[in-house]
Coordinates of C-alpha atoms and ligand atoms in Angstrom, one line a residue:
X1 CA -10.9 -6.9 -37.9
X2 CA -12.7 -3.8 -38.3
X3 CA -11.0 -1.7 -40.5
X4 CA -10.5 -2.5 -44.1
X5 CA -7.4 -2.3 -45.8
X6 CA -9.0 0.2 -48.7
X7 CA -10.1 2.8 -46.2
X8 CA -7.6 2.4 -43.5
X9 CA -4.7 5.1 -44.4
X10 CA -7.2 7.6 -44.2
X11 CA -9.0 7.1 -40.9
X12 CA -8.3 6.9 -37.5
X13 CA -6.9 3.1 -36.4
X14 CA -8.8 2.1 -33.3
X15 CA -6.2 0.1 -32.0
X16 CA -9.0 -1.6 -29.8
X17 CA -11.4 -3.8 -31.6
X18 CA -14.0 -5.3 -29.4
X19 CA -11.4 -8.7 -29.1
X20 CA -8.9 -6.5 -27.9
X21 CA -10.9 -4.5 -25.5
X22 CA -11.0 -7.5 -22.6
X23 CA -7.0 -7.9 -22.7
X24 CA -6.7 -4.1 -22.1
X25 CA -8.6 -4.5 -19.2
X26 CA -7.2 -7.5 -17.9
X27 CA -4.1 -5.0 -18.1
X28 CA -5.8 -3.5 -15.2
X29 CA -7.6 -6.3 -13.5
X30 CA -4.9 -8.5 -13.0
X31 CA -3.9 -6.9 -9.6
X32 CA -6.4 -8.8 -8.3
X33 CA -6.4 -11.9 -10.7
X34 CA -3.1 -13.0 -9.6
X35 CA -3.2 -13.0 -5.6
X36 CA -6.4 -14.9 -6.1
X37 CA -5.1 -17.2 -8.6
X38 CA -7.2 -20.7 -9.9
X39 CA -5.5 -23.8 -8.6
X40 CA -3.9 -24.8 -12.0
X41 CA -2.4 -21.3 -12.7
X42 CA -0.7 -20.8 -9.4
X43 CA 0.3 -24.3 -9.5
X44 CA 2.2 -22.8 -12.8
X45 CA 3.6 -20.0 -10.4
X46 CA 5.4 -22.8 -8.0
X47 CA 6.4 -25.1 -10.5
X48 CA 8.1 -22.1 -12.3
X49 CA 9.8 -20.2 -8.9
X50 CA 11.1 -24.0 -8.1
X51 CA 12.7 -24.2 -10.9
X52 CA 14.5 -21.2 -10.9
X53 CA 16.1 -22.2 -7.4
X54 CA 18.0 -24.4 -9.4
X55 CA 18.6 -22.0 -12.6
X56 CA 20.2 -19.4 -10.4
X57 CA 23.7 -20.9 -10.3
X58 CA 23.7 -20.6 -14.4
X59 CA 25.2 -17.6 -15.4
X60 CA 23.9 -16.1 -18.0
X61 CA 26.3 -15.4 -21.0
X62 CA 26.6 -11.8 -22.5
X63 CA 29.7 -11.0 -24.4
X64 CA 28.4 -7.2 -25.7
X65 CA 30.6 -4.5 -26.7
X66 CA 32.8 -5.0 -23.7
X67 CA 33.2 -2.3 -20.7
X68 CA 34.7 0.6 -22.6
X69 CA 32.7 3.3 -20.7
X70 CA 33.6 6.0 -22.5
X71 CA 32.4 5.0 -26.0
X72 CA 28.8 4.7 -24.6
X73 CA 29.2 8.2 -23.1
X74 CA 31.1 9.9 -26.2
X75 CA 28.3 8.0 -28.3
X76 CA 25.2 9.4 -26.6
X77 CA 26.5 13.4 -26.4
X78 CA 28.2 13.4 -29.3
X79 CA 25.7 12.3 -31.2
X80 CA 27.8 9.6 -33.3
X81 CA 25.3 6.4 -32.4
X82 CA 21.3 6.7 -32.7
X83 CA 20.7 3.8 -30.9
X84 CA 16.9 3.9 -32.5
X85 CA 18.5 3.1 -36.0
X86 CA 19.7 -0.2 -36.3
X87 CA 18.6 -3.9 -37.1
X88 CA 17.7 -7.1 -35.6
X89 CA 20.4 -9.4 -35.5
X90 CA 20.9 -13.4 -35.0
X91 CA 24.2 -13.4 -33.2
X92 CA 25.6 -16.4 -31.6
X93 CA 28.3 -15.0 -30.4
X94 CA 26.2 -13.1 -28.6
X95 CA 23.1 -14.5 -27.9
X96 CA 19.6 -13.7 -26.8
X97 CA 17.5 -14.3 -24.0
X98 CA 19.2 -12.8 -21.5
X99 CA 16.9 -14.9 -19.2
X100 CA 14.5 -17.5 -19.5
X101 CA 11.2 -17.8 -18.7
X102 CA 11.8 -20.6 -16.4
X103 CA 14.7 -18.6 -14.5
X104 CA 12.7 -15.7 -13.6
X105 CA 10.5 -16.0 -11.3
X106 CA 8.5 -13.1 -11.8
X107 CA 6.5 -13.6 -15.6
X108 CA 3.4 -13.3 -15.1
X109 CA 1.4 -15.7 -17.7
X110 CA 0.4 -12.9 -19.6
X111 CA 3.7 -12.9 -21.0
X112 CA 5.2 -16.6 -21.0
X113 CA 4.6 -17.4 -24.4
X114 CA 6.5 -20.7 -24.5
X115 CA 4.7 -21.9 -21.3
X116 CA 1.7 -21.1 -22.7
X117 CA 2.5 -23.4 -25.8
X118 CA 4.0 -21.4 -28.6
X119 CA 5.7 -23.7 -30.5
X120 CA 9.3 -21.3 -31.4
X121 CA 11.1 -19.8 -30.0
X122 CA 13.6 -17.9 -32.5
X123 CA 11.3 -14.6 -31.2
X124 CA 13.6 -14.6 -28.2
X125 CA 16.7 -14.8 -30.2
X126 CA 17.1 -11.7 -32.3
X127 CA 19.6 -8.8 -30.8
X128 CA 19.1 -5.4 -31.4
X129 CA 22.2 -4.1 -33.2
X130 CA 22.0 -0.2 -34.3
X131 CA 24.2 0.9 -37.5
X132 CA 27.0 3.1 -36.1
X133 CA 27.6 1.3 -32.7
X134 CA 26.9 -1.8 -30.0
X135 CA 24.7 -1.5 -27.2
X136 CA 26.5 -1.8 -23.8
X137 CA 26.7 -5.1 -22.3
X138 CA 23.7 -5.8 -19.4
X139 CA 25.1 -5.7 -16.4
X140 CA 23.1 -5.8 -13.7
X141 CA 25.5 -4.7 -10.4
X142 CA 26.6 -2.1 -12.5
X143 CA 22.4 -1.2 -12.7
X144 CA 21.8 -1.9 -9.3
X145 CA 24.9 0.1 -8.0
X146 CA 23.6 3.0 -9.9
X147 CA 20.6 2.4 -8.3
X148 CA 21.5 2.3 -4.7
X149 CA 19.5 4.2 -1.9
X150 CA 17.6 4.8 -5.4
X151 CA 14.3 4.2 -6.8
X152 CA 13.2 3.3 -10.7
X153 CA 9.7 4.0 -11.5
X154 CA 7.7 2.6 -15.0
X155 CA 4.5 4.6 -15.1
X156 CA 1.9 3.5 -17.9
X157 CA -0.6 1.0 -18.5
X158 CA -0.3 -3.2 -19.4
X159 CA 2.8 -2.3 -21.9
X160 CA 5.1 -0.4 -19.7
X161 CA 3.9 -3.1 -16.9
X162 CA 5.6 -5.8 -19.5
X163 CA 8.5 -3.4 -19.4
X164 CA 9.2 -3.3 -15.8
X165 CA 8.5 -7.0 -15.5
X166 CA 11.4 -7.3 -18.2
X167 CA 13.4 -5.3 -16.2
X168 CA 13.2 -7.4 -13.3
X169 CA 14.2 -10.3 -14.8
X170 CA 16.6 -8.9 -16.5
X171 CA 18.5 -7.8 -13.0
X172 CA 16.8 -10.4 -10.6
X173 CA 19.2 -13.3 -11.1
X174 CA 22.4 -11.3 -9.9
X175 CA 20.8 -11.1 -6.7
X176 CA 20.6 -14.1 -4.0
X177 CA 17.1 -15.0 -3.3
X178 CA 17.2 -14.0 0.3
X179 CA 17.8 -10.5 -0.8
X180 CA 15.0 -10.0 -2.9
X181 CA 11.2 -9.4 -2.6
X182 CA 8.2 -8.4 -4.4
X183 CA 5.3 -6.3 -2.8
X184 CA 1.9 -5.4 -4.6
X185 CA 0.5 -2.2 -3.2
X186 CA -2.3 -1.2 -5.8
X187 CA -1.9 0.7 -8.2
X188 CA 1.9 -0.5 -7.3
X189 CA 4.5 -3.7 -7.8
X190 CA 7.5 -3.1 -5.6
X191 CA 10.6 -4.7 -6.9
X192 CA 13.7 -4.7 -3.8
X193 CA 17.2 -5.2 -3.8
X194 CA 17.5 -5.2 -0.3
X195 CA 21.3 -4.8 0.2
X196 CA 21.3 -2.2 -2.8
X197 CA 18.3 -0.5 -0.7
X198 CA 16.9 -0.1 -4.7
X199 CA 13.5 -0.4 -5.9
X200 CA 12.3 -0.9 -9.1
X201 CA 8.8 -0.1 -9.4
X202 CA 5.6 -0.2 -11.8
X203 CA 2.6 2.4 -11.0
X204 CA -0.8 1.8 -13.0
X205 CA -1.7 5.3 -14.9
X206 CA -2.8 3.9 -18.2
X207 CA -3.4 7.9 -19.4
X208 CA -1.2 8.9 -17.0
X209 CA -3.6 11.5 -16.1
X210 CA -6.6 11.0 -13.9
X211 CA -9.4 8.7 -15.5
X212 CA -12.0 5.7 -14.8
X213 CA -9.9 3.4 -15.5
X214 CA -7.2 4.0 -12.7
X215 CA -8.8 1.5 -10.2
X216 CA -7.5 -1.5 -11.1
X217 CA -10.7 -3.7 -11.5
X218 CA -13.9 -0.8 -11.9
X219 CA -13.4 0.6 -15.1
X220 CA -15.1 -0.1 -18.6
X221 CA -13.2 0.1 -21.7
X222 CA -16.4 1.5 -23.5
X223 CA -17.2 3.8 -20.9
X224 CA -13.9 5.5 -20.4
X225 CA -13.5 9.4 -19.2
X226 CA -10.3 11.1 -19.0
X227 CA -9.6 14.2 -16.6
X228 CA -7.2 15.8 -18.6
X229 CA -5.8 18.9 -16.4
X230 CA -5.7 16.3 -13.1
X231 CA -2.7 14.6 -12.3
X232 CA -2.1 14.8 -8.4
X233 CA -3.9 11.8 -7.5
X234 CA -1.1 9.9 -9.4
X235 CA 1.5 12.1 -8.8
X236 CA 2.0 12.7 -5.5
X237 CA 3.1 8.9 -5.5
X238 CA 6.1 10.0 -7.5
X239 CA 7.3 12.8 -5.5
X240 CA 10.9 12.1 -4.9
X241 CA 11.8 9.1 -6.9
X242 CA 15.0 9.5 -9.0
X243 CA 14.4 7.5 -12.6
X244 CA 10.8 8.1 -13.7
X245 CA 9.6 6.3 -17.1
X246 CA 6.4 6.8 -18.6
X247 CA 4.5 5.6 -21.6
X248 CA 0.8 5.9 -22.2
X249 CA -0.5 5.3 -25.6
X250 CA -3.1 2.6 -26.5
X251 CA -5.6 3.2 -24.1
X252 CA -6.1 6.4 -26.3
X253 CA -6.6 4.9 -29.3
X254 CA -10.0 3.4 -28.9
X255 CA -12.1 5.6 -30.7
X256 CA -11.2 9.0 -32.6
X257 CA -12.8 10.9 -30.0
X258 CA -12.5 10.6 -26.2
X259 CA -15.3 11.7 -23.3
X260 CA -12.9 13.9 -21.7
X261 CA -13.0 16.9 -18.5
X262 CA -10.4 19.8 -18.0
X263 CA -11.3 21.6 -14.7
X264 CA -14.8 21.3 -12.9
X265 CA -16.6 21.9 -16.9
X266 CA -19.0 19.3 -18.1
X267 CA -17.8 16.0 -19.8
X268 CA -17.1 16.6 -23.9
X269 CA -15.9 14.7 -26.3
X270 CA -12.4 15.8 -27.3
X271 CA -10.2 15.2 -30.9
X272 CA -8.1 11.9 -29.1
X273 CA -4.5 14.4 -30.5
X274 CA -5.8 17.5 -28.7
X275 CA -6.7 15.2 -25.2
X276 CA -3.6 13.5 -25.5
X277 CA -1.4 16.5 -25.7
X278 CA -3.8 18.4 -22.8
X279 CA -2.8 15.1 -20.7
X280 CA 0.9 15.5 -21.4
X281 CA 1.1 19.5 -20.8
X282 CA -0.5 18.5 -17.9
X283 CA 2.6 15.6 -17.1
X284 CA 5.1 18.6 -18.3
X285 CA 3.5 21.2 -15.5
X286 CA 4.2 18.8 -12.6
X287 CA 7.4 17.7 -14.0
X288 CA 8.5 21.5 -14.1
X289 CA 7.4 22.5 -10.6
X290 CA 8.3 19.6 -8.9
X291 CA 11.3 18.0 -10.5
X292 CA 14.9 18.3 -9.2
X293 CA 17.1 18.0 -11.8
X294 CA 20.2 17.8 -10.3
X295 CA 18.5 14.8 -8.5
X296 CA 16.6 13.0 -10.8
X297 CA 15.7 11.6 -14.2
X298 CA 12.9 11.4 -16.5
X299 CA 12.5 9.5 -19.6
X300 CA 9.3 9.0 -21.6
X301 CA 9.0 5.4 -23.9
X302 CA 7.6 6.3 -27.2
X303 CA 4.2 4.2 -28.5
X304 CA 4.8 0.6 -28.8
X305 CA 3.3 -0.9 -32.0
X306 CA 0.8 -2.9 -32.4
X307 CA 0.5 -5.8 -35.7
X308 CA -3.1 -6.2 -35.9
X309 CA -3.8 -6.4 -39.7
X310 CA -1.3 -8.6 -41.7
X311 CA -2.4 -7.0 -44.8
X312 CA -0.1 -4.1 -44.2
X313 CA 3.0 -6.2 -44.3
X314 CA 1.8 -9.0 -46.5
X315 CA -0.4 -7.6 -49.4
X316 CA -3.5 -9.6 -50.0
X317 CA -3.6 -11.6 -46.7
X318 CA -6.3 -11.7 -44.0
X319 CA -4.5 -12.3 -40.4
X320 CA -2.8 -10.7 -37.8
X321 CA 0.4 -11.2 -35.9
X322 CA -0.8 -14.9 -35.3
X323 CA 1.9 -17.5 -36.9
X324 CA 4.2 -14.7 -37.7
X325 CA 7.6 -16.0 -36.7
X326 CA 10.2 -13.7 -37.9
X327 CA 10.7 -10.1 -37.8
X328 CA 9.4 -7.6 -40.8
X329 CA 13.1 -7.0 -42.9
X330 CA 12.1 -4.0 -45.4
X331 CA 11.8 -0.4 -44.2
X332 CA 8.0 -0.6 -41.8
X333 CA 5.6 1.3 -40.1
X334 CA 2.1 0.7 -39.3
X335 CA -0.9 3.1 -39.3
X336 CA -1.9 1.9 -36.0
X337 CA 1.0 4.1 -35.1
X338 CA 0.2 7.8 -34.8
X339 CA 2.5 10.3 -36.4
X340 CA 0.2 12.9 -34.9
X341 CA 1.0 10.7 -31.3
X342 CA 4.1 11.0 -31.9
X343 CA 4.4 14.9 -32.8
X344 CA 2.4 15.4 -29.7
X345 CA 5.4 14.2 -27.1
X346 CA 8.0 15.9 -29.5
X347 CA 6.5 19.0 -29.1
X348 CA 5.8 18.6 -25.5
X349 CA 9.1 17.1 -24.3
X350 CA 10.8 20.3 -25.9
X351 CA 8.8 22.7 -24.1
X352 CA 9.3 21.8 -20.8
X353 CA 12.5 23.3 -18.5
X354 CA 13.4 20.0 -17.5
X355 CA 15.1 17.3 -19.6
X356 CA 12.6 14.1 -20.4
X357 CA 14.8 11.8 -22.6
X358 CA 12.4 10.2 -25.5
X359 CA 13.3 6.5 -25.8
X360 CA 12.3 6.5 -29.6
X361 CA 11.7 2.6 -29.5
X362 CA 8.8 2.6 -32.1
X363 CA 10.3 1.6 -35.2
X364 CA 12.9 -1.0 -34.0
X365 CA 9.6 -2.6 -32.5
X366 CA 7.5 -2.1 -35.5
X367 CA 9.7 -4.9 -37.3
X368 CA 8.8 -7.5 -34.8
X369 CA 5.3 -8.6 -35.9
X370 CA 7.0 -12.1 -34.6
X371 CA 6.7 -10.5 -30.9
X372 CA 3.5 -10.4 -30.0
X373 CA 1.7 -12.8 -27.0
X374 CA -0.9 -13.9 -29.9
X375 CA -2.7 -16.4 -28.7
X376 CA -0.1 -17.6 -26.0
X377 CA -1.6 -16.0 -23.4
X378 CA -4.4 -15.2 -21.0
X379 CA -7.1 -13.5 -21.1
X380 CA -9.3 -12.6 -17.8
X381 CA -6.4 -14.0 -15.6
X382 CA -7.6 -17.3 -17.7
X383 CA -5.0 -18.9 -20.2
X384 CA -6.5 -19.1 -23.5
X385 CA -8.6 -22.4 -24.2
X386 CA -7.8 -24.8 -27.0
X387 CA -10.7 -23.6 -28.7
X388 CA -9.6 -20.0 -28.2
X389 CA -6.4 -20.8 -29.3
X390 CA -7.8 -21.9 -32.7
X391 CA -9.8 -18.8 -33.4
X392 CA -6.2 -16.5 -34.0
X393 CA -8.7 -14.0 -35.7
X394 CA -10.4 -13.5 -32.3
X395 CA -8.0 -13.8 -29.3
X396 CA -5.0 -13.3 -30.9
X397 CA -3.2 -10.3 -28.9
X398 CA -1.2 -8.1 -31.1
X399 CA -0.8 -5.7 -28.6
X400 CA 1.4 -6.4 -26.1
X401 CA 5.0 -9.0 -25.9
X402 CA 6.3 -12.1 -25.0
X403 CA 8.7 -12.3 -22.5
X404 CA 11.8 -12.7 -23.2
X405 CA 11.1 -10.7 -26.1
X406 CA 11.3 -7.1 -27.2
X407 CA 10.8 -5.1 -24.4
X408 CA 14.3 -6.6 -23.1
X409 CA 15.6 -4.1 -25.7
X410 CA 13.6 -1.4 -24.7
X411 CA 15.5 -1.9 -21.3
X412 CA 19.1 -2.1 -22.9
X413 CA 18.6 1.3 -24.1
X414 CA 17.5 2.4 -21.0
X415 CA 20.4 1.4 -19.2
X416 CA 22.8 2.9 -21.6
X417 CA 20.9 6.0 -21.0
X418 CA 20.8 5.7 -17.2
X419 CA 24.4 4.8 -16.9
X420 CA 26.1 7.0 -19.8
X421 CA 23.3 9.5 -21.1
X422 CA 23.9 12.7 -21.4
X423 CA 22.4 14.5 -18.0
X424 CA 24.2 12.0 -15.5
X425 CA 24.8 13.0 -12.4
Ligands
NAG1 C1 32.0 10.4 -30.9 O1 32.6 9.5 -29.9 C2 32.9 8.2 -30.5 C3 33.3 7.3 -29.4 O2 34.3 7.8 -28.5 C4 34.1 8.4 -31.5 O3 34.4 7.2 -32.1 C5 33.6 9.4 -32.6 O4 34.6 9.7 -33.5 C6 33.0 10.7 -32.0 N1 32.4 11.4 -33.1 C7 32.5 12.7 -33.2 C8 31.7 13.3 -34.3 O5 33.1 13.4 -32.4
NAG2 C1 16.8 3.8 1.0 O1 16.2 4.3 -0.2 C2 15.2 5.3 0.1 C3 14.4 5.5 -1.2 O2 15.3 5.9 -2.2 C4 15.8 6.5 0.7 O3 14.8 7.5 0.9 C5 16.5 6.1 2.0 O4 17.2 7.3 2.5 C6 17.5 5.0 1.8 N1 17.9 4.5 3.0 C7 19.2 4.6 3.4 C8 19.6 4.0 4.7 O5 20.0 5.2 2.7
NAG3 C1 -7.7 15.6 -34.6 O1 -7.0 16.8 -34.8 C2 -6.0 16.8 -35.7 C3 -5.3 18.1 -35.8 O2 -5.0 18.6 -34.5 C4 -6.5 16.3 -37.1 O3 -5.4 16.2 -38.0 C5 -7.2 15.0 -36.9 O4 -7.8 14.6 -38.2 C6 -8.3 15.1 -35.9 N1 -8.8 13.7 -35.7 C7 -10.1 13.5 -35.8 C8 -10.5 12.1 -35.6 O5 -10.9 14.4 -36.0
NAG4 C1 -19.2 9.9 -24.4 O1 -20.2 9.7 -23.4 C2 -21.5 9.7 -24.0 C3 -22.5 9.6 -22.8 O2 -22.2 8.5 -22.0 C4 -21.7 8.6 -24.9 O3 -22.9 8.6 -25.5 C5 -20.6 8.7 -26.0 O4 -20.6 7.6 -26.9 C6 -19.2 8.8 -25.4 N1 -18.2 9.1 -26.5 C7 -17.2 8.4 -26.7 C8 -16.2 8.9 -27.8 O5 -16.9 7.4 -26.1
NAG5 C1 10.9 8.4 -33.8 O1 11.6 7.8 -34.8 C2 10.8 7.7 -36.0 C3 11.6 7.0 -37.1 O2 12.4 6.1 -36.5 C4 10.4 9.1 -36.5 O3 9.6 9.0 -37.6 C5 9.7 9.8 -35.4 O4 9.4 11.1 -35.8 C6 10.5 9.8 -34.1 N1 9.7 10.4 -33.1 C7 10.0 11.5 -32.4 C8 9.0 12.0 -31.4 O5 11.1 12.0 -32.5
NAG6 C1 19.5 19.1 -20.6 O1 20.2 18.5 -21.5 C2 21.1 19.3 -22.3 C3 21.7 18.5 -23.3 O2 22.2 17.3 -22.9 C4 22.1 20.0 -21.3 O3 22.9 20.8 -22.1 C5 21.3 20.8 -20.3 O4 22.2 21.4 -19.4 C6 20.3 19.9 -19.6 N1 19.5 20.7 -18.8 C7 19.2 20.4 -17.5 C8 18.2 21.4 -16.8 O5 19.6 19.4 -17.0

């Protein structure tokens, strides 16, 4: 990879080497990629949504922390449980996936590690347990009935995308298939639950604020340009809906500067902290002139990380994420990780009138350098070759998850949020 290990604490970590830069955009350009599918890949498709016909029956065993609603409230105002702070778990009693890959019928291959020929599997297993309590147990009619006459919207790039297909699967098998549908209205996905009259939803915004690389297949990674004081374009889509979730985070990381525009003034190259915290007071404006909240909610999914250089947990090694097949146990956190990143929502979140929850997720994901795609996936709506597959130190994708995986997590903390946080109404 680019960076060395000697030099690396003290510069900026592009998070996007050249090998990385075609996944991002596939991130984008898979709108298109999958409606026009090649003839083995949406062979894959059938075989898979075939399957799943008969799957549905199979219930799905989940024995958490039982129904005792007012722990999960009492825990989340009073402070008692960070649900950030916690570890992974092997718990047969209790077990993870809470799907499969070949019961949902929405993965994309992107994410269908196993499919796509990873030989284990124990990356799907691990629960995340924090110290002081449980996680509620996933139930997805209590979800949906929360969601009724509602809408759930994931705003972000290729990550949060993973995270609303997680969610999906995650509540698609307690509904009958007749009741369900999927639309794709660029830059959106439209998840229904017809009788519940509830959508969950994904919208492309991969800097949340304007930029060249909202249209889904005309952008270049190289040649990116934020507007960082324009947000309507976007945001007029979200006018109204009651959960919003954004995330925005590695398309920023690709050099230490950014070509950037506030207002009509010529393009500059801004300081990637100063541009990301511009974008974000620009998210908190709209957010404070247009949000109800008595109405609706907002949460905002910190950075996920990325496990690009294996030196950083295994001192003297040369790899990536490739072959790793457990978690990280010892305390962790990688540079490609941005304190200053990280500082910047703080600091905006607190400033606005309205309540944005944080979903601190980072660290519990830094330990799983075991979650990545790697080389189990596509790249250029094309699975990876055999050839591909052998080059780890080229295609392997240390950026985004395997589904099942870790962003199923993500998700159980955002339903104990959206069920017992703090500002329900
Ligand atoms: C917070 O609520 C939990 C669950 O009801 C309870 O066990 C705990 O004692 C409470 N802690 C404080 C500090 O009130
Ligand atoms: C269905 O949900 C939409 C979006 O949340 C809402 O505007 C509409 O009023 C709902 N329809 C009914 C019949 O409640
Ligand atoms: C960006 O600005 C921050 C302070 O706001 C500074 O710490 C950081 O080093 C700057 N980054 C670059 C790449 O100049
Ligand atoms: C900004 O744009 C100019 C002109 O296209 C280009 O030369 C420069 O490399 C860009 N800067 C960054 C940080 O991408
Ligand atoms: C998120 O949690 C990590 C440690 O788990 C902490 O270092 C970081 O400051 C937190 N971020 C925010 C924005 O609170
Ligand atoms: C925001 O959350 C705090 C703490 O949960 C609560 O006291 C406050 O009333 C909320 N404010 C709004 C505008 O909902």
């Amino acid at each position: 990879m680019t960076t060395s290990p000697a030099s690396g604490h003290h510069r900026f970590q592009t998070l996007v080497p050249l090998a990385l830069a075609a996944i991002l955009l596939l991130g984008a350009s898979r709108l298109k990629i999958e409606s026009s599918c090649s003839k083995t890949s949406c062979k894959h498709v059938l075989q898979r949504v075939f399957s799943f016909t008969a799957m549905h029956k199979t219930k799905i065993r989940n024995d958490d922390g039982g129904d005792d609603e007012h722990i999960y409230h009492d825990a989340l105002r009073n402070g008692s449980c960070n649900v950030f702070e916690g570890a992974w778990v092997l718990d047969e009693s209790n077990p993870r996936p809470l799907y499969t890959e070949e019961s949902c019928p929405y993965l994309t291959t992107q994410v269908t590690c196993l499919s796509n020929g990873r030989p284990d599997s124990l990356y799907q297993k691990w629960r995340w347990k924090p110290h002081a309590c449980q996680l509620p147990r996933f139930d997805a009619l209590k979800l949906l009935e929360s969601l009724r006459n509602k809408r759930l919207m994931f705003i972000g790039d290729s990550l949060q995308r993973t995270q609303w297909e997680s969610m999906v699967c995650l509540v698609e098998s307690a509904i009958p298939d007749s009741k369900k549908s999927m639309t794709k209205i660029p830059p959106r996905r439209i998840f229904m639950a017809e009788e519940y009259n509830a959508s969950i939803e994904f919208y492309w915004a991969p800097f949340l604020v304007e930029s060249n690389a909202d249209h889904a297949t005309k952008h270049h990674v190289q040649k990116r340009q934020v507007k960082l004081d324009s947000i309507s374009k976007h945001s007029k889509n979200w006018e109204g809906v009651d959960v919003l979730v954004f995330e925005s985070y590695v398309w920023w990381m690709n050099k230490p500067l950014i070509n950037a525009t506030i207002g009509s003034l010529e393009m500059k190259e801004y300081n990637v902290t100063t541009a990301y915290r511009l974008a974000l007071q620009t998210l908190g404006k709209w957010l404070d002139s247009t949000m109800n909240p008595l109405t609706q909610k907002a949460f905002f999914m910190s950075l996920s990380p990325t496990h690009i250089w294996s030196w950083e947990w295994n001192s003297g090694s040369n790899g990536n994420c490739f072959n790793e097949a457990t978690p990280i146990q010892a305390p962790y956190w990688g540079i490609g990780s941005s304190h200053q990143i990280m500082d910047a929502v703080r600091d905006t979140l607190q400033d606005l009138k309205v309540n944005v929850t944080l979903l601190n997720i980072t660290q519990l994901s830094e330990y799983r350098k075991d979650g990545h795609t790697s080389v189990y996936t596509e790249r250029q709506g094309k699975l990876l070759t055999f050839e591909q597959r052998s080059q780890p130190e080229i295609y392997a994708d240390c950026v985004h998850w395997c589904l099942p995986g870790v962003p199923d997590t993500w998700n159980e903390i955002l339903y104990m949020y959206l069920l017992y946080g703090p500002s329900r109404h």
